[in-house]
mmCIF file of C-alpha atoms in Angstrom:
data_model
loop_
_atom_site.group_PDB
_atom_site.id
_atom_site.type_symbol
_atom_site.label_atom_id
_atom_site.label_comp_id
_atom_site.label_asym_id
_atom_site.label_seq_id
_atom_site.Cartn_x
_atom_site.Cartn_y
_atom_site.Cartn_z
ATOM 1 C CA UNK A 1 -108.012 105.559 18.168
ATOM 2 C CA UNK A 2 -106.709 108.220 20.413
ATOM 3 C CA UNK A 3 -104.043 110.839 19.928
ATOM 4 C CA UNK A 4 -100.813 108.860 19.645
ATOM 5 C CA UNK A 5 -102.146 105.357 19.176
ATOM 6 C CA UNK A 6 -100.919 103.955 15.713
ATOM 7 C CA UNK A 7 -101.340 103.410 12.924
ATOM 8 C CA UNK A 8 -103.113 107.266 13.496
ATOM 9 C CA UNK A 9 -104.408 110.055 11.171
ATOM 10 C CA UNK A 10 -105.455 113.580 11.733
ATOM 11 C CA UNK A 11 -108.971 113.594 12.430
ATOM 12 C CA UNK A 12 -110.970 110.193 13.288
ATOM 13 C CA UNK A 13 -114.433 109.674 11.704
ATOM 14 C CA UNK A 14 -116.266 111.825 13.994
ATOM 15 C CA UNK A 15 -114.882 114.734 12.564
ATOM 16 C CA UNK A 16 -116.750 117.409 10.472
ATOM 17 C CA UNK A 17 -116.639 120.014 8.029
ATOM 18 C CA UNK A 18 -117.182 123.094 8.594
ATOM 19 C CA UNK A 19 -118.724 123.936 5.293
ATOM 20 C CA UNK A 20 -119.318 122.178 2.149
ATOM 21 C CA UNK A 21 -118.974 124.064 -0.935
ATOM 22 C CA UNK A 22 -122.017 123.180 -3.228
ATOM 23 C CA UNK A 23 -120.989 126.110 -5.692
ATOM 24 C CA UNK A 24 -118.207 125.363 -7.325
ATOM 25 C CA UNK A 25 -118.750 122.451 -9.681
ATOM 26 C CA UNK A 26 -115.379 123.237 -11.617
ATOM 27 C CA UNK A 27 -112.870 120.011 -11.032
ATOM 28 C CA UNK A 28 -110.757 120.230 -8.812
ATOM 29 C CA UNK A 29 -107.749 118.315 -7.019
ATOM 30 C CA UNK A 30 -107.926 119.383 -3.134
ATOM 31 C CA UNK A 31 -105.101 118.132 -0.519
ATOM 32 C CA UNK A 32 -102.963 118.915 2.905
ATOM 33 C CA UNK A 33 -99.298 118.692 3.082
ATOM 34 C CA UNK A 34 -98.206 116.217 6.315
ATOM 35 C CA UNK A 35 -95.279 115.397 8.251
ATOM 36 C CA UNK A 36 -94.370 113.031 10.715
ATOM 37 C CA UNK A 37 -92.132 113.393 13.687
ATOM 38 C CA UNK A 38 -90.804 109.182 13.063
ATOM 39 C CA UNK A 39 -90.024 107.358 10.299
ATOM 40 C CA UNK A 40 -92.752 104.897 8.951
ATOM 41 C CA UNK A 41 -95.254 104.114 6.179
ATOM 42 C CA UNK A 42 -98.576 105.779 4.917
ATOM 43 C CA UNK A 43 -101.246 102.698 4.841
ATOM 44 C CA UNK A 44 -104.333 104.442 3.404
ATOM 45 C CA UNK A 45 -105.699 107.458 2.289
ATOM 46 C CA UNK A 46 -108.792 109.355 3.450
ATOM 47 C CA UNK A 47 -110.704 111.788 2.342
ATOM 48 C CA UNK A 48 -114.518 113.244 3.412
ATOM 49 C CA UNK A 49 -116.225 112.959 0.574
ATOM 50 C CA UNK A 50 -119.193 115.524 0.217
ATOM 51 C CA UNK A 51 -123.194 114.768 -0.361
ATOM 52 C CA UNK A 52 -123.549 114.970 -3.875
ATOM 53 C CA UNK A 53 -119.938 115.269 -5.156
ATOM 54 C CA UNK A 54 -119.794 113.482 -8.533
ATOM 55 C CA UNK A 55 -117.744 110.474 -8.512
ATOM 56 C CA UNK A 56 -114.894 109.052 -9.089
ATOM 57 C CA UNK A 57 -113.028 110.210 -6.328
ATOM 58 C CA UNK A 58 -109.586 109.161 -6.572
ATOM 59 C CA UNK A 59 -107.085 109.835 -3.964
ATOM 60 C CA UNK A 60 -103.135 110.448 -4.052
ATOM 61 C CA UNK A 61 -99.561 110.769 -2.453
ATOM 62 C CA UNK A 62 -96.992 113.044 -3.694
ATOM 63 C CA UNK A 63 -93.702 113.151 -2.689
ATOM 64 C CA UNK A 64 -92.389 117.073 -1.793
ATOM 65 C CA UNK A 65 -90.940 117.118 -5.385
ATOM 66 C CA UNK A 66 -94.597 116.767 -6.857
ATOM 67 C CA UNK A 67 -93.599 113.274 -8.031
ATOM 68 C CA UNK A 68 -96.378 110.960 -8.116
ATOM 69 C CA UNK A 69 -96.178 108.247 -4.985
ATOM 70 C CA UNK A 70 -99.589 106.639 -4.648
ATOM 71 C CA UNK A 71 -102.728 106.371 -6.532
ATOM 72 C CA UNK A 72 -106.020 104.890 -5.112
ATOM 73 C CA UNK A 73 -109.480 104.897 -5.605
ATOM 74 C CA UNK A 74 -111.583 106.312 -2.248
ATOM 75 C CA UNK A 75 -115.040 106.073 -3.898
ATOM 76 C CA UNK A 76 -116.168 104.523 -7.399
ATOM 77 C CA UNK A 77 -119.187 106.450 -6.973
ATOM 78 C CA UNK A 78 -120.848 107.872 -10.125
ATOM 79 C CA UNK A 79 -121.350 110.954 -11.555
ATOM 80 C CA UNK A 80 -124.962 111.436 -10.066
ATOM 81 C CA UNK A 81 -124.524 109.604 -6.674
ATOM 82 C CA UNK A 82 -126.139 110.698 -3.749
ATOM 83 C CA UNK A 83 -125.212 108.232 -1.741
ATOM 84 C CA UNK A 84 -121.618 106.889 -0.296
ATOM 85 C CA UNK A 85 -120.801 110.506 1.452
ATOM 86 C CA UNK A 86 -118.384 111.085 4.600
ATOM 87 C CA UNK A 87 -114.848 109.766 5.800
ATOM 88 C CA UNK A 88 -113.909 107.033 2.909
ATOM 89 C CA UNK A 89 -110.670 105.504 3.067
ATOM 90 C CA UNK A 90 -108.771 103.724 0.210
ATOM 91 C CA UNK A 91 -105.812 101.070 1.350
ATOM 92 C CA UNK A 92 -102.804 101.181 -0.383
ATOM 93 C CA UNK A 93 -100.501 98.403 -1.550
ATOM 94 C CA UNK A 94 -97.620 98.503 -1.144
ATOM 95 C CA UNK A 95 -97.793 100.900 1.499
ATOM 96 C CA UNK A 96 -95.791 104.710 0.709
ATOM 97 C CA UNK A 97 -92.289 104.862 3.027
ATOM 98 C CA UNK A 98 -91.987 108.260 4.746
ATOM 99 C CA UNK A 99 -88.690 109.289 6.827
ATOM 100 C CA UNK A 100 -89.235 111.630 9.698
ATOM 101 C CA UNK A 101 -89.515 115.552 8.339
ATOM 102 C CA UNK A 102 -90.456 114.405 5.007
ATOM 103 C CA UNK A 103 -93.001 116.716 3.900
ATOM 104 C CA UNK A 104 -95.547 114.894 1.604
ATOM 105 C CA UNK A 105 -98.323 115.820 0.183
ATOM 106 C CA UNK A 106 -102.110 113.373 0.310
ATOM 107 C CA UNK A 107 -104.982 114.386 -2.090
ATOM 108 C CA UNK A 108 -108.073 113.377 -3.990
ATOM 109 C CA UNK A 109 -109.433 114.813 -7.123
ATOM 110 C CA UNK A 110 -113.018 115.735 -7.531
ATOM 111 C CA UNK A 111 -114.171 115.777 -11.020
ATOM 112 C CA UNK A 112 -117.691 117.625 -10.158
ATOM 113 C CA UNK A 113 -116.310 119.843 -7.668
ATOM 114 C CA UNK A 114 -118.715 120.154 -4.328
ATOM 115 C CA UNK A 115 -116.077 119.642 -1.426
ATOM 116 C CA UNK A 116 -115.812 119.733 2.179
ATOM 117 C CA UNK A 117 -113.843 122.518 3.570
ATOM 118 C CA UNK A 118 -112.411 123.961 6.777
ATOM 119 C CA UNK A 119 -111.531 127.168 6.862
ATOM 120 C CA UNK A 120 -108.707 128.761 8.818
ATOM 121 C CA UNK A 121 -107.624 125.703 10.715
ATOM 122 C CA UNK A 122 -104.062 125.893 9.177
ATOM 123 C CA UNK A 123 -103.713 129.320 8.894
ATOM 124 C CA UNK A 124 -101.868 130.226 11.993
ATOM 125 C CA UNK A 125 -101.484 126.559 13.804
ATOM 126 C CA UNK A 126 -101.039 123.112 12.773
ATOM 127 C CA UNK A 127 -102.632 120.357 12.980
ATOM 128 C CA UNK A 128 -102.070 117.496 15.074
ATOM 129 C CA UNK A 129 -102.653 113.986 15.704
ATOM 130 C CA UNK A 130 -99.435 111.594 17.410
ATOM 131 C CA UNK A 131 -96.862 112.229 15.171
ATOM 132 C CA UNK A 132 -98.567 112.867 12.200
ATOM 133 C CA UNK A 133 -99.111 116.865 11.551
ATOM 134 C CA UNK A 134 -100.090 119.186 8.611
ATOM 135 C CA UNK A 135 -98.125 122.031 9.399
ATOM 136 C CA UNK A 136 -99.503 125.480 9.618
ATOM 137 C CA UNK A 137 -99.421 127.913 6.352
ATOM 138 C CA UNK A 138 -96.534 129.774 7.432
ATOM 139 C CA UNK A 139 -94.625 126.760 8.260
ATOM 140 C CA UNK A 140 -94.474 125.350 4.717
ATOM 141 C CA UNK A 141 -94.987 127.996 2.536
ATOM 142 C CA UNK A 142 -99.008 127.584 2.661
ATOM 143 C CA UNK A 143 -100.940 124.389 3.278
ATOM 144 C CA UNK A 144 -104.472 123.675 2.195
ATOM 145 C CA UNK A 145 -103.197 122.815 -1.166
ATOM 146 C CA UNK A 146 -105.839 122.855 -4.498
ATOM 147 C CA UNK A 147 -105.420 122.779 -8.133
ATOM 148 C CA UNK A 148 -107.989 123.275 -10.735
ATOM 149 C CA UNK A 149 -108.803 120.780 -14.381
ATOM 150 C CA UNK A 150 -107.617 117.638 -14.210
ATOM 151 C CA UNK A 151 -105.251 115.286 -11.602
ATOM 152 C CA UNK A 152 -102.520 117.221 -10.841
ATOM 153 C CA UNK A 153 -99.662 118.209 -7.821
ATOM 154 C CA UNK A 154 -101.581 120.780 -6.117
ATOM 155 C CA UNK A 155 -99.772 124.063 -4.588
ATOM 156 C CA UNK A 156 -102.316 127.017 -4.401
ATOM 157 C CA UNK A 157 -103.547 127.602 -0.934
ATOM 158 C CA UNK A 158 -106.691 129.867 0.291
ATOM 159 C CA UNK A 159 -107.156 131.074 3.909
ATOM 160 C CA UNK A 160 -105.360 127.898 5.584
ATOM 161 C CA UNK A 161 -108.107 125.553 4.381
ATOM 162 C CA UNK A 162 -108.006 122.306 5.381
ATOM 163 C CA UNK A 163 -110.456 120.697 2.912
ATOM 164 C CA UNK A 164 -110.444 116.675 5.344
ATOM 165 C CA UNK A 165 -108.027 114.913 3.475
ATOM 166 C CA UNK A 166 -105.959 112.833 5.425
ATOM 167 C CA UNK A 167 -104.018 109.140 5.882
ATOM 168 C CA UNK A 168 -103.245 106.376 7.657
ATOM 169 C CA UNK A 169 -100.540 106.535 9.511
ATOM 170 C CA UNK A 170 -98.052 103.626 10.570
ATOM 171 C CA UNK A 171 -94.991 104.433 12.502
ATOM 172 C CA UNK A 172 -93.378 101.272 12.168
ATOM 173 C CA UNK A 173 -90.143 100.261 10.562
ATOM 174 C CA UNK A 174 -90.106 100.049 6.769
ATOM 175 C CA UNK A 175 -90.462 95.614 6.636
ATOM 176 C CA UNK A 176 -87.828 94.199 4.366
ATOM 177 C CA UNK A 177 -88.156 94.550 0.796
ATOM 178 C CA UNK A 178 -89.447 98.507 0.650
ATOM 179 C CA UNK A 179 -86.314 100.415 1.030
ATOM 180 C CA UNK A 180 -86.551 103.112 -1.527
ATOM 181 C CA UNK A 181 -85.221 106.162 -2.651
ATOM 182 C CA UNK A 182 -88.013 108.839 -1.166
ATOM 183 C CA UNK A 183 -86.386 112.411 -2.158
ATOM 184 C CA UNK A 184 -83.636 113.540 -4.188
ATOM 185 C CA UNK A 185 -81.407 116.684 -5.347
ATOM 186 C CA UNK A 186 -81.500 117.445 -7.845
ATOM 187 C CA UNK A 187 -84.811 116.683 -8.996
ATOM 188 C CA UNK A 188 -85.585 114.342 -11.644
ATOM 189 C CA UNK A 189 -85.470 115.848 -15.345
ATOM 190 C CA UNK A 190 -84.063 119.138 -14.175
ATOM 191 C CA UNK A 191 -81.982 121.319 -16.304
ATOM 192 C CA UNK A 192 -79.402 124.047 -16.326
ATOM 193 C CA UNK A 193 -78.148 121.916 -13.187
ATOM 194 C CA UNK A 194 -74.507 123.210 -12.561
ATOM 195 C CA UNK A 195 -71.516 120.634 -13.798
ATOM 196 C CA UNK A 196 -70.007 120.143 -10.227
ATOM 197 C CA UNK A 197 -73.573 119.944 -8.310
ATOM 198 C CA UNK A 198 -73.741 117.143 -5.771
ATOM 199 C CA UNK A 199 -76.171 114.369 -6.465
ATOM 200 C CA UNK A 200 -77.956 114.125 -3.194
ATOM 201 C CA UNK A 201 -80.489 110.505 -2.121
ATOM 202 C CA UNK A 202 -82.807 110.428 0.861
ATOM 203 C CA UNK A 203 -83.633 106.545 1.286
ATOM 204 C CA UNK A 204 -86.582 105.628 3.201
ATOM 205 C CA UNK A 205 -84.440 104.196 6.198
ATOM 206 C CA UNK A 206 -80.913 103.968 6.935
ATOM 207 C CA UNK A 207 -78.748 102.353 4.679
ATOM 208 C CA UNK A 208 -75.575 100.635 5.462
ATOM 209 C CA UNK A 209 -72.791 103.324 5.177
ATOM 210 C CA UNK A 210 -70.589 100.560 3.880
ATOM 211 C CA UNK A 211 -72.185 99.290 1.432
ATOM 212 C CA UNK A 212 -74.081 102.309 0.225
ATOM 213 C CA UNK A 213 -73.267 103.525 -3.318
ATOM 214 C CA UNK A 214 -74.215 105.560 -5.935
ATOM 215 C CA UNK A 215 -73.176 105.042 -9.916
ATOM 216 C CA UNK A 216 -74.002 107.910 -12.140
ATOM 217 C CA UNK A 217 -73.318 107.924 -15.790
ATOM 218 C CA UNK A 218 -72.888 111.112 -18.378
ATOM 219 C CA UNK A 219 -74.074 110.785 -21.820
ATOM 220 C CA UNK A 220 -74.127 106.406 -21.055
ATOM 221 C CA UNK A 221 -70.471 106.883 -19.759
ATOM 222 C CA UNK A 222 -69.677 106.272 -16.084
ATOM 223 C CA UNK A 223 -68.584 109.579 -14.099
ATOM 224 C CA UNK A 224 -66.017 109.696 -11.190
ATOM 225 C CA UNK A 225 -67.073 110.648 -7.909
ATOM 226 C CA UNK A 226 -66.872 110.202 -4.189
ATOM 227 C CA UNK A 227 -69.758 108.738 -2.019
ATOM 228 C CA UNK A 228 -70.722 110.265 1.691
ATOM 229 C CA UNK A 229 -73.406 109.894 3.844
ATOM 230 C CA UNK A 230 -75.187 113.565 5.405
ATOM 231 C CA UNK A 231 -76.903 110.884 7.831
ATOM 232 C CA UNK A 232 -78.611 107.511 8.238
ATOM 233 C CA UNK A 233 -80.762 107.609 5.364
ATOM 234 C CA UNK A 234 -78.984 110.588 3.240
ATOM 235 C CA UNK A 235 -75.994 109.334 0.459
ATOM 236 C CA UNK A 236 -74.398 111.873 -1.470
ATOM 237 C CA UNK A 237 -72.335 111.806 -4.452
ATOM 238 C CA UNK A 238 -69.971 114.423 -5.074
ATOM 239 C CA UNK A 239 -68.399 114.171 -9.059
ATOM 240 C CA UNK A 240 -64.174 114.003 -8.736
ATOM 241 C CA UNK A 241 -64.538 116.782 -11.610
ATOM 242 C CA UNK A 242 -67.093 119.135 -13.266
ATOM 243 C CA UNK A 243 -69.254 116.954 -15.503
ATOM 244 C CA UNK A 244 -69.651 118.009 -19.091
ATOM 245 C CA UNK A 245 -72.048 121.106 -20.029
ATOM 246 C CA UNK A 246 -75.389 119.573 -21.101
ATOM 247 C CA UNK A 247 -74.657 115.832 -20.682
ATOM 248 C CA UNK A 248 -77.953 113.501 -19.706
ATOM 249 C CA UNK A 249 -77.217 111.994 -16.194
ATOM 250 C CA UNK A 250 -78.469 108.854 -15.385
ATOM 251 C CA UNK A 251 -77.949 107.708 -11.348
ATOM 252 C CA UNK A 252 -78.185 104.063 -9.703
ATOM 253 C CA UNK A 253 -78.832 103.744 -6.125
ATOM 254 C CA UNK A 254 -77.878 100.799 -4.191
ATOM 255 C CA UNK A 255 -77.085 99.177 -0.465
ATOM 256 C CA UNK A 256 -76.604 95.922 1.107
ATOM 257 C CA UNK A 257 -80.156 94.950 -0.155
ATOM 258 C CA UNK A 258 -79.380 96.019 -3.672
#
């Protein structure tokens, strides 16, 4: 559709490459890291998959933490297939919540390599569809994201490369049943985290300040603390005293819905 219509995605199906890179063979995970200006849910993934790229291409959604969101398949081709090439697009179910300035990260991995690739188009500006954008490199610390060897969070970057991954876009309120916990502070299975640190949740739409709550336990035994909200969709806990040096945390998140 056109610029702003939803659901929306960067490019539509007439776009193209500007290259495809037939020399490297080596597998490789290839993505862009997107934001959206409203609140809403990521319906599909997309990807341009290259003439001759060896199958399976499977695509993914990782949240900013490099915690695994999504996982779909955007072509079952096979390892020789020459056929099934250009934008391919692999629904997801249940859809992936996204609040507004979430940064996320949408990917496929390409087990033979051979890739379609972009150069530059991130480097100095983003790019822009509605309210769906992948930032530009300097915004976000580099975007064009790859990794090399097998499934993986990618985070190395080359020359702003956009290398046509993309999603589907919905900017619709999250329907009953999907509230989740989308972010968090600290990150999950993090050490060395200091004894008084605040436990901070970023839900994937507002939450009901009075009913909001978070329970946290140290070692299996409940901890004291205090419960605030930074906005509509941000809780933080705050313990009522340092918690003890090297204890395993455990945290339950819940609202009105439960």
């Amino acid at each position: 559709g056109p610029p702003g219509s939803l659901p929306t995605g960067l490019a539509d199906t007439a776009a193209q490459p500007a290259v495809v890179v037939t020399s490297d063979t080596a597998a490789v995970e290839l993505g862009v890291r997107l934001r959206a200006d409203v609140s809403g849910v990521i319906r599909a993934v997309r990807a341009y998959v290259a003439p001759n790229s060896p199958g399976p291409i499977v695509g993914r959604v990782w949240r900013s933490d490099g915690s695994l969101a999504a996982t779909a398949v955007i072509s079952a081709r096979g390892a020789t297939a020459s056929v099934g090439f250009g934008w391919r697009q692999a629904n997801l179910d249940p859809p992936v919540p996204v609040v507004a300035g979430e940064t996320i990260t949408v990917s496929y991995h390409a087990p033979g390599g051979i890739y379609a690739a972009s150069p530059g188009v991130l480097a100095a500006n983003e790019l822009r569809r509605g309210p769906l954008a992948a930032p530009s490199s300097p915004a976000v610390g580099g975007n064009g994201v790859f990794r090399y060897g097998p499934s993986g969070f990618p985070t190395s970057t080359y020359l702003g490369t956009w290398y046509l991954t993309d999603v589907v876009f919905d900017a619709t309120a999250s329907p009953p049943g999907t509230l989740a916990v989308v972010d968090r502070s600290p990150a999950p299975g993090l050490v060395a985290v200091a004894p008084d640190a605040a436990i901070t949740l970023v839900w994937s739409a507002p939450v009901d300040p009075t009913t909001a709550a978070i329970a946290v336990t140290a070692d299996g035994r409940p901890a004291s603390g205090s419960v605030t909200l930074g906005d509509a969709r941000t809780v933080v806990w705050r313990p009522a005293a340092p918690l003890p040096s090297g204890a395993t945390l455990s945290v339950t998140a819940t609202d009105a819905a439960g």
